[in-house]
mmCIF file of C-alpha atoms in Angstrom:
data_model
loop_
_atom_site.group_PDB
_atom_site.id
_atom_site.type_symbol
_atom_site.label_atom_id
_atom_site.label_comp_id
_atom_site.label_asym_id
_atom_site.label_seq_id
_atom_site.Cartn_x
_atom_site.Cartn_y
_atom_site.Cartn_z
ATOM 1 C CA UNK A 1 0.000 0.000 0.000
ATOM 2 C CA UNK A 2 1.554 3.332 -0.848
ATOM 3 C CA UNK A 3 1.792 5.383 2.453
ATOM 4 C CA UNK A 4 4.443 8.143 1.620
ATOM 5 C CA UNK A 5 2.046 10.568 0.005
ATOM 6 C CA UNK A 6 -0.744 9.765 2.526
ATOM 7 C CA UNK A 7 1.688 10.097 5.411
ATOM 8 C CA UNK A 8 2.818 13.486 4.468
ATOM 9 C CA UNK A 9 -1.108 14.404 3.608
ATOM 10 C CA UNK A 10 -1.034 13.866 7.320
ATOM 11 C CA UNK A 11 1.806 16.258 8.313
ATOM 12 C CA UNK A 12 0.290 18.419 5.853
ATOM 13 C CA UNK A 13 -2.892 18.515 7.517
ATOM 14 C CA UNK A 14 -2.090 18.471 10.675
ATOM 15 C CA UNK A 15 -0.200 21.660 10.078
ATOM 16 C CA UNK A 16 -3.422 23.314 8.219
ATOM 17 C CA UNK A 17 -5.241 22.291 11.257
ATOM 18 C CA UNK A 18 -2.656 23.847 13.594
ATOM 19 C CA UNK A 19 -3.335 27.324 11.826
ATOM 20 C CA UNK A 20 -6.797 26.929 11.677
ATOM 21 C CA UNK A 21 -7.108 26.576 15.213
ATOM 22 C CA UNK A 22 -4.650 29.695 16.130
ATOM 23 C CA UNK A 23 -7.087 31.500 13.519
ATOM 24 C CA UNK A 24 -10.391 30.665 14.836
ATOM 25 C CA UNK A 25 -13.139 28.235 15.411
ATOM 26 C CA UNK A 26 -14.898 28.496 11.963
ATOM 27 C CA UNK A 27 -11.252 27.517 10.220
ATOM 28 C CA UNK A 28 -10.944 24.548 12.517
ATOM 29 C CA UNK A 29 -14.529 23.534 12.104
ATOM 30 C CA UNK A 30 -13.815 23.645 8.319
ATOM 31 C CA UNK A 31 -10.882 21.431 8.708
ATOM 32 C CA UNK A 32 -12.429 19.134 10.576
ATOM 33 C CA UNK A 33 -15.180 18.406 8.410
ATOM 34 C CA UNK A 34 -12.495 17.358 5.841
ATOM 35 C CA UNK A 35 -11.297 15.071 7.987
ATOM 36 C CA UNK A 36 -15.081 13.957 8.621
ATOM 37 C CA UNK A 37 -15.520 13.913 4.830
ATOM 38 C CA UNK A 38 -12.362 11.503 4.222
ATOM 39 C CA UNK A 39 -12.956 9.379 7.041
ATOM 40 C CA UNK A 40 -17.067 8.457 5.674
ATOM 41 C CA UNK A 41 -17.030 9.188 2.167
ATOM 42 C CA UNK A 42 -13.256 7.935 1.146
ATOM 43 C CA UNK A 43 -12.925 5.000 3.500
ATOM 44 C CA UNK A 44 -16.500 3.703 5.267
ATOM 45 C CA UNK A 45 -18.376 3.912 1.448
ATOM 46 C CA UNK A 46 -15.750 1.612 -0.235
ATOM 47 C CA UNK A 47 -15.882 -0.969 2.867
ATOM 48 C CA UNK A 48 -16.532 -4.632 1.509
ATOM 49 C CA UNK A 49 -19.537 -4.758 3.634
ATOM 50 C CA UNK A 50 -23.335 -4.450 2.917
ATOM 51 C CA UNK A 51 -25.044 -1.358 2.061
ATOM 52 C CA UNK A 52 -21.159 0.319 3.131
ATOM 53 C CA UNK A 53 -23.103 3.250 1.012
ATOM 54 C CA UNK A 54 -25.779 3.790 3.245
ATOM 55 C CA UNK A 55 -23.889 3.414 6.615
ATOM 56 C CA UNK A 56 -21.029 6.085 5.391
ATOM 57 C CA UNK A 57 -23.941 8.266 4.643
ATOM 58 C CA UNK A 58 -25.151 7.614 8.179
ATOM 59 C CA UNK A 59 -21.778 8.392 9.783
ATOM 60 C CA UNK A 60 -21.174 11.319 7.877
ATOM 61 C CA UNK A 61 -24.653 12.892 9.382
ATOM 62 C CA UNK A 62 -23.638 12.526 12.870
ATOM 63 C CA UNK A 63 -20.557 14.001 12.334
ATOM 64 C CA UNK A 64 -21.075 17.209 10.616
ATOM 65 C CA UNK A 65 -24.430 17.604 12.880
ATOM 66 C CA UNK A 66 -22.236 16.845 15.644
ATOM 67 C CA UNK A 67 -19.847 19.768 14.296
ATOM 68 C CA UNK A 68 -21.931 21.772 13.397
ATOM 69 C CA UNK A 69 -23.583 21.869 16.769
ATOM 70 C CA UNK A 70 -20.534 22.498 18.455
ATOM 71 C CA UNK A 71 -19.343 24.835 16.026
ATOM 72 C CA UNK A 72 -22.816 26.846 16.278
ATOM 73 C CA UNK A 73 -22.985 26.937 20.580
ATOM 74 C CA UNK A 74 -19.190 27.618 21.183
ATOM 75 C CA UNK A 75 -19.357 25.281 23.774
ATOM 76 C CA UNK A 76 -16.659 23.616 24.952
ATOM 77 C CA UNK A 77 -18.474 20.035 26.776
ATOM 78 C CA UNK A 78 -19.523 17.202 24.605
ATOM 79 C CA UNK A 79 -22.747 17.193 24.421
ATOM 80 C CA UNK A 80 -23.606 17.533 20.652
ATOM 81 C CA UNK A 81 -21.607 14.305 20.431
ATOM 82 C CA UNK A 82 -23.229 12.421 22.819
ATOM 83 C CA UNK A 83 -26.879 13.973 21.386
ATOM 84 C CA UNK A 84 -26.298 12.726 17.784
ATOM 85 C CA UNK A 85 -25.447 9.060 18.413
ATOM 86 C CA UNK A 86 -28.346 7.869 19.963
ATOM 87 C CA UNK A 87 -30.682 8.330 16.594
ATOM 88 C CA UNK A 88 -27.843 7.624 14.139
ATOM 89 C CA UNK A 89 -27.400 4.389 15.997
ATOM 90 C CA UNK A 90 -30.748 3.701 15.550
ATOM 91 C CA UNK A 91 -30.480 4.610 11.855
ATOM 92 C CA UNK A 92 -27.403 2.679 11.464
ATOM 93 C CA UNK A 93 -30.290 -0.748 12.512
ATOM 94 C CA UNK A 94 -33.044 1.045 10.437
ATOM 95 C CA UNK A 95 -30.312 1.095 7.707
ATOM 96 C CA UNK A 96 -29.572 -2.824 7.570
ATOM 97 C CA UNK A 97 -33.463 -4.052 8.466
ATOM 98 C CA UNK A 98 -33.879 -1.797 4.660
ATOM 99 C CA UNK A 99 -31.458 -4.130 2.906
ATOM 100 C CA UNK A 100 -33.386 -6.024 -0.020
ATOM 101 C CA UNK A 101 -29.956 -8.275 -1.048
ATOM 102 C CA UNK A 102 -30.969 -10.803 1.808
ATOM 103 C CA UNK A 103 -28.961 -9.211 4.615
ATOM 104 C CA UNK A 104 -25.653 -11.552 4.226
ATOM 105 C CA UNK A 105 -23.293 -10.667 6.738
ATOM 106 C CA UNK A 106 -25.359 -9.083 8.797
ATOM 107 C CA UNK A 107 -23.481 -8.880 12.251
ATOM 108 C CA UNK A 108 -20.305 -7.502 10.421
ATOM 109 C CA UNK A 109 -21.915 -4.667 8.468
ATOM 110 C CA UNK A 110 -23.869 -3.172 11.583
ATOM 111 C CA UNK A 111 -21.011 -3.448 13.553
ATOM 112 C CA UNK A 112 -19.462 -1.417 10.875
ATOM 113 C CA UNK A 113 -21.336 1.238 10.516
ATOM 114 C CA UNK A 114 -22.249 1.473 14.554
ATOM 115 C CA UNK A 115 -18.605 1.743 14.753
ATOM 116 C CA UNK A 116 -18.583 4.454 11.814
ATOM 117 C CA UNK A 117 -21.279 6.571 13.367
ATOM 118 C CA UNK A 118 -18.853 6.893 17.076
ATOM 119 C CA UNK A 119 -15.336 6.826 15.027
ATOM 120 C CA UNK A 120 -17.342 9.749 12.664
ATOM 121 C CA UNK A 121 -18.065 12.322 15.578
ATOM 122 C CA UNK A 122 -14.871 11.903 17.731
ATOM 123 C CA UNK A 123 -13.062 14.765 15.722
ATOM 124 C CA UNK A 124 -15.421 17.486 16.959
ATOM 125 C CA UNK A 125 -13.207 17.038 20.137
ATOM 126 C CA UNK A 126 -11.147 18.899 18.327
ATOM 127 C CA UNK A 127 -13.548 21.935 17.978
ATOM 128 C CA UNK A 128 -14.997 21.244 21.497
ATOM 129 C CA UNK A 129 -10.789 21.494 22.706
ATOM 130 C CA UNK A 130 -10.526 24.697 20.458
ATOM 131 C CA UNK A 131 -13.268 26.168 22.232
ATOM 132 C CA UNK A 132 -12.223 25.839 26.312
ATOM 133 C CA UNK A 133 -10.180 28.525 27.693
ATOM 134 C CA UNK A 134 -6.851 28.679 25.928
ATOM 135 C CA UNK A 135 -7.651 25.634 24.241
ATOM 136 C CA UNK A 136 -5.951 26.853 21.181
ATOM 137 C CA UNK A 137 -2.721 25.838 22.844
ATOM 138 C CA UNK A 138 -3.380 22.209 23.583
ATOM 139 C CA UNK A 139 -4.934 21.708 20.296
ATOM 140 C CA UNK A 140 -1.740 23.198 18.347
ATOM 141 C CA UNK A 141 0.036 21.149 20.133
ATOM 142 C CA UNK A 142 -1.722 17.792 20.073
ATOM 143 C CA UNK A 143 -1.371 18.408 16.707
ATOM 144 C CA UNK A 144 2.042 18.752 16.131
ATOM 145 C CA UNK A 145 2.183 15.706 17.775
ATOM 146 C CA UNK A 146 0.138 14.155 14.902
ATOM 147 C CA UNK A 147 2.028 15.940 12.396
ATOM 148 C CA UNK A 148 5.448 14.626 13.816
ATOM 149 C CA UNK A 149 4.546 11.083 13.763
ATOM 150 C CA UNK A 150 2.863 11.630 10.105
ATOM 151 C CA UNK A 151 6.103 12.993 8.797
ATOM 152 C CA UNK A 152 8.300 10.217 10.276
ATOM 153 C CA UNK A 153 5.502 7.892 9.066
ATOM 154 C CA UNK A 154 7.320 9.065 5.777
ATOM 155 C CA UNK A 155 10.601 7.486 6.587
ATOM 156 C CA UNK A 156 12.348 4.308 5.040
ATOM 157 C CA UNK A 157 12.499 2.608 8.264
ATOM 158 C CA UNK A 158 10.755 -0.045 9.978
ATOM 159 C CA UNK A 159 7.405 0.707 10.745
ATOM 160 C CA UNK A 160 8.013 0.679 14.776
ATOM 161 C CA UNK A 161 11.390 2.520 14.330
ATOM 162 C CA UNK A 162 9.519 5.491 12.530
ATOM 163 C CA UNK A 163 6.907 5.465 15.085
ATOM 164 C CA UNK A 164 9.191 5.829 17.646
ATOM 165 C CA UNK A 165 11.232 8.749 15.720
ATOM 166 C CA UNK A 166 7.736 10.074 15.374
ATOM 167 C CA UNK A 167 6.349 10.008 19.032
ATOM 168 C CA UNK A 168 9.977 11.388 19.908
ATOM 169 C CA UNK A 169 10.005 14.024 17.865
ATOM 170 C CA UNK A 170 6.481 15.240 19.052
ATOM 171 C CA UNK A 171 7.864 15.487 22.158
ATOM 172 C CA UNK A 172 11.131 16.991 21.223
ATOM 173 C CA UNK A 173 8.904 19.431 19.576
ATOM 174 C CA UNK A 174 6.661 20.413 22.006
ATOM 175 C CA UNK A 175 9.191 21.371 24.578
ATOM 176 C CA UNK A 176 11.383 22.918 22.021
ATOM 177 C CA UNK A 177 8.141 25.186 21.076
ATOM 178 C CA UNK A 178 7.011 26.042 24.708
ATOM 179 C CA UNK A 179 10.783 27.078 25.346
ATOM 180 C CA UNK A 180 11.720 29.283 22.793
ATOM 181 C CA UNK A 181 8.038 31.319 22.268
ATOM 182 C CA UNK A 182 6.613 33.245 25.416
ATOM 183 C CA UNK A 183 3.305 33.308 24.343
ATOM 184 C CA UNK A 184 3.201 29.341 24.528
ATOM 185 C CA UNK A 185 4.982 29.246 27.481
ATOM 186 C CA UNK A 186 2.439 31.477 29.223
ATOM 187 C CA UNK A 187 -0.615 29.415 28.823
ATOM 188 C CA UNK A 188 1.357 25.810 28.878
ATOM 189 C CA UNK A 189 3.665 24.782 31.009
ATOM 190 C CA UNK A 190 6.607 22.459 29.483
ATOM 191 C CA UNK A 191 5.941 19.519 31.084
ATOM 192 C CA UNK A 192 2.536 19.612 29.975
ATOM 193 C CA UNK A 193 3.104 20.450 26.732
ATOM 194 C CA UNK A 194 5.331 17.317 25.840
ATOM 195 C CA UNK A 195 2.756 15.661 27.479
ATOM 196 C CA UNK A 196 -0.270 16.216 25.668
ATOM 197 C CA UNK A 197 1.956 16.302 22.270
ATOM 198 C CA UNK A 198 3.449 13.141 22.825
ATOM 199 C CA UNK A 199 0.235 10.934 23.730
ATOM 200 C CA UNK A 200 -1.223 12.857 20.560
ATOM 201 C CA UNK A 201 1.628 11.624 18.478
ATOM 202 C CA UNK A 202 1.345 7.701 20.229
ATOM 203 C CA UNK A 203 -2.372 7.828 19.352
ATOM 204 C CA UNK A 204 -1.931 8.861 16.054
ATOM 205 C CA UNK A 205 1.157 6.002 15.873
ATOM 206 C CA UNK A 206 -1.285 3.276 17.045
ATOM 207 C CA UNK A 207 -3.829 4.475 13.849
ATOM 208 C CA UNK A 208 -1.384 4.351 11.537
ATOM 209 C CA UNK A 209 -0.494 0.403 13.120
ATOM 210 C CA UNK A 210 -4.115 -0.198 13.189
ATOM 211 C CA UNK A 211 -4.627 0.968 9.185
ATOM 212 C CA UNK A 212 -1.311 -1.831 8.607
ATOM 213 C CA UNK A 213 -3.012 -4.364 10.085
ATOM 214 C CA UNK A 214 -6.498 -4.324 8.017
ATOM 215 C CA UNK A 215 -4.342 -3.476 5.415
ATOM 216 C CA UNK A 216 -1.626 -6.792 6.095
ATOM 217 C CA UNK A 217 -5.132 -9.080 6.551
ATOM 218 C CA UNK A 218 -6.363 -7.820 3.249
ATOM 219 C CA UNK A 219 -5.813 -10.225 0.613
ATOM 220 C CA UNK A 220 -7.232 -9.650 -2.932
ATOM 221 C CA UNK A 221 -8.899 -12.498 -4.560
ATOM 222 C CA UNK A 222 -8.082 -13.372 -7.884
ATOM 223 C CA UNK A 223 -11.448 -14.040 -10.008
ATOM 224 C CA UNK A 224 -11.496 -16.102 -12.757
ATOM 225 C CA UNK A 225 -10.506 -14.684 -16.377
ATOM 226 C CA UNK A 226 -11.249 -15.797 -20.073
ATOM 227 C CA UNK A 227 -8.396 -16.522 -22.258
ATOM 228 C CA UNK A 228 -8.475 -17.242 -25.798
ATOM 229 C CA UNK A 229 -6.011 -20.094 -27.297
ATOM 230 C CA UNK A 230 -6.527 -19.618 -30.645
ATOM 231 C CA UNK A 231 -10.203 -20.882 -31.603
ATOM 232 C CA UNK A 232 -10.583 -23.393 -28.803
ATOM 233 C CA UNK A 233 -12.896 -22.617 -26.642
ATOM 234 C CA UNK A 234 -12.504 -19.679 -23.468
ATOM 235 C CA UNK A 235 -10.392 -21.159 -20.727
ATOM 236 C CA UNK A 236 -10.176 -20.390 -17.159
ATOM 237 C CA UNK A 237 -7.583 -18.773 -15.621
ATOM 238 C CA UNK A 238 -7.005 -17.569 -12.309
ATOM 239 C CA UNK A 239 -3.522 -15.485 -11.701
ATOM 240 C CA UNK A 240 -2.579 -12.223 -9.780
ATOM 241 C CA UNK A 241 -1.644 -10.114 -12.292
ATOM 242 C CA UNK A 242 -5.165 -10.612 -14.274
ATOM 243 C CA UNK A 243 -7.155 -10.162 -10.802
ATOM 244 C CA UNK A 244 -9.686 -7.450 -10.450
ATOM 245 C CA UNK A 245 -8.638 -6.020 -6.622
ATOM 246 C CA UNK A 246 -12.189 -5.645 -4.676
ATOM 247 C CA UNK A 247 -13.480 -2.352 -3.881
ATOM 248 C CA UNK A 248 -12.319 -2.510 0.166
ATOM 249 C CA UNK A 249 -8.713 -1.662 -1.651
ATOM 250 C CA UNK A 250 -9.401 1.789 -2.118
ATOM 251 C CA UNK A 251 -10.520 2.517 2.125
ATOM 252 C CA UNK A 252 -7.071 1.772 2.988
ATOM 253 C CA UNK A 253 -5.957 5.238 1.571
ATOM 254 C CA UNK A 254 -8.521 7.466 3.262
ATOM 255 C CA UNK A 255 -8.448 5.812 6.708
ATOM 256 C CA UNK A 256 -4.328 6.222 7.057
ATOM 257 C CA UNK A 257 -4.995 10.072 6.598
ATOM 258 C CA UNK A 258 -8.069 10.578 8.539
ATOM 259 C CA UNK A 259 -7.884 8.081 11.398
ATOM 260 C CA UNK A 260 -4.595 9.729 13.375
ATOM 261 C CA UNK A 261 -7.248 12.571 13.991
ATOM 262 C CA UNK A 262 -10.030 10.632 14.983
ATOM 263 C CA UNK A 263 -7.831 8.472 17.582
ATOM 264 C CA UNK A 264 -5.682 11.463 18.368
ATOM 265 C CA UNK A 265 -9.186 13.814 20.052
ATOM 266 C CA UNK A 266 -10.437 11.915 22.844
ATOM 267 C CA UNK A 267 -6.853 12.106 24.151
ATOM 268 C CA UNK A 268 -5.807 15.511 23.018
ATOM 269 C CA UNK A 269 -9.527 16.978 24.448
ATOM 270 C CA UNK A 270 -8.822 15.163 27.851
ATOM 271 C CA UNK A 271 -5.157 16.039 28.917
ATOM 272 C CA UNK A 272 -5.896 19.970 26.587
ATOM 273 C CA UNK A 273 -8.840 20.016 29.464
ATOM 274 C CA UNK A 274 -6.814 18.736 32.405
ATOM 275 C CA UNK A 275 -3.877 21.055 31.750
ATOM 276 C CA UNK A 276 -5.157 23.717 30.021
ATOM 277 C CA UNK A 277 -8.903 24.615 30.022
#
């Protein structure tokens, strides 16, 4: 799977987000709803589950009306969040009692798209962070922890190697930042700057792990394919190079940029809260 260019989407994003969220809450909200966008549209729609469609459609609702709740009280508790799973959870049932192809694998596609619908709304801890007292600071900082391991994520090394580079240099980071700028230093203390960054950067390491290891189980089948020898008749043959690769493929792509963000909140609004806000 090519992870170079989606590892430095991350950086890239991360970054974006960074300057979003020393810019203002309708920037960040924006930014997130990219990442909200990616996560549903790119990776949960081309799952090789049933009616992936539907549920993606689902998950993208409760985010953005998650976000957009947030984003509209200024509030910085996480209530919207809470609010909007309830009925999308029972939309995500309503969804797969609608199927008409027999319901096959029924268990596995409503876990999927339960699990869409909470993964989906976690980001707007990211707003709800932006918005608590000085909560610019421990967002900009949880995510240069993101970005750090997303750049390192770009290195020819051995996948836990670069993580660790990555989670080191998040913390590196942070304490270089908080010591050399006054206005950081002033709303964060060092200590709970690395911190914060560094658990940002782990979470964001265990995604990108977690993204490998659908990605290492995933094993295209090769289908059957009609070759002509000269006018006898079509015969079977099955080989890798002739396979068509199944439409789960394309999800890997999407989820390794969007899913250090979603893991990356919960723990970036928690210790921003605790230290910060």
């Amino acid at each position: 799977m090519p992870s170079v260019h989606a590892s430095l989407a991350v950086a890239a994003l991360a970054g974006v987000l960074a300057l979003a969220s020393a810019s203002g809450s309708t920037l960040l909200a924006g930014g997130i709803a990219l990442v909200i966008l990616i996560f549903t549209l790119g990776g949960v729609a081309a799952a090789r589950v049933g009616a992936a469609r539907w549920s993606a459609g689902v998950a993208l609702a409760a985010g953005l009306g998650a976000l957009g709740w947030t984003w509209a009280e200024g509030g910085s508790d996480l209530t919207p969040m809470a609010a909007v799973l309830g009925p999308t959870l029972v939309a995500s049932i309503v969804v797969q009692l609608l199927r008409r192809d027999g319901r096959p694998g029924l268990t596995t596609s409503l876990a999927m798209s339960v699990t869409s619908c909470v993964l989906a709304v976690l980001p707007v801890a990211w707003l709800a962070l932006r918005e608590s007292g000085d909560g610019e600071f421990p967002a900009g900082l949880a995510l240069l922890g993101v970005g750090a391991v997303g750049l390192a994520e770009s290195l020819p090394l051995s996948r836990a190697v670069r993580r660790l580079i990555g989670v080191l240099l998040a913390a590196l980071g942070a304490g270089a930042l908080v010591l050399t700028t006054d206005w950081v230093g002033d709303a964060v203390p060092a200590v709970s700057a690395v911190v914060i960054a560094t658990f940002a950067g782990l979470l964001a390491a265990v995604a990108f792990a977690a993204v490998d290891r659908l990605a290492d189980e995933f094993t295209p089948q090769p289908e059957p394919v009609a070759v002509q020898v000269g006018a006898a008749a079509p015969v079977a043959e099955t080989s890798a190079e002739v396979a068509a690769v199944p439409r789960g493929a394309a999800a890997f792509l999407p989820l390794r940029v969007s899913l250090p963000f979603i893991a990356a909140a919960p723990v970036a609004y928690v210790l921003g809260r605790i230290f910060v806000g």
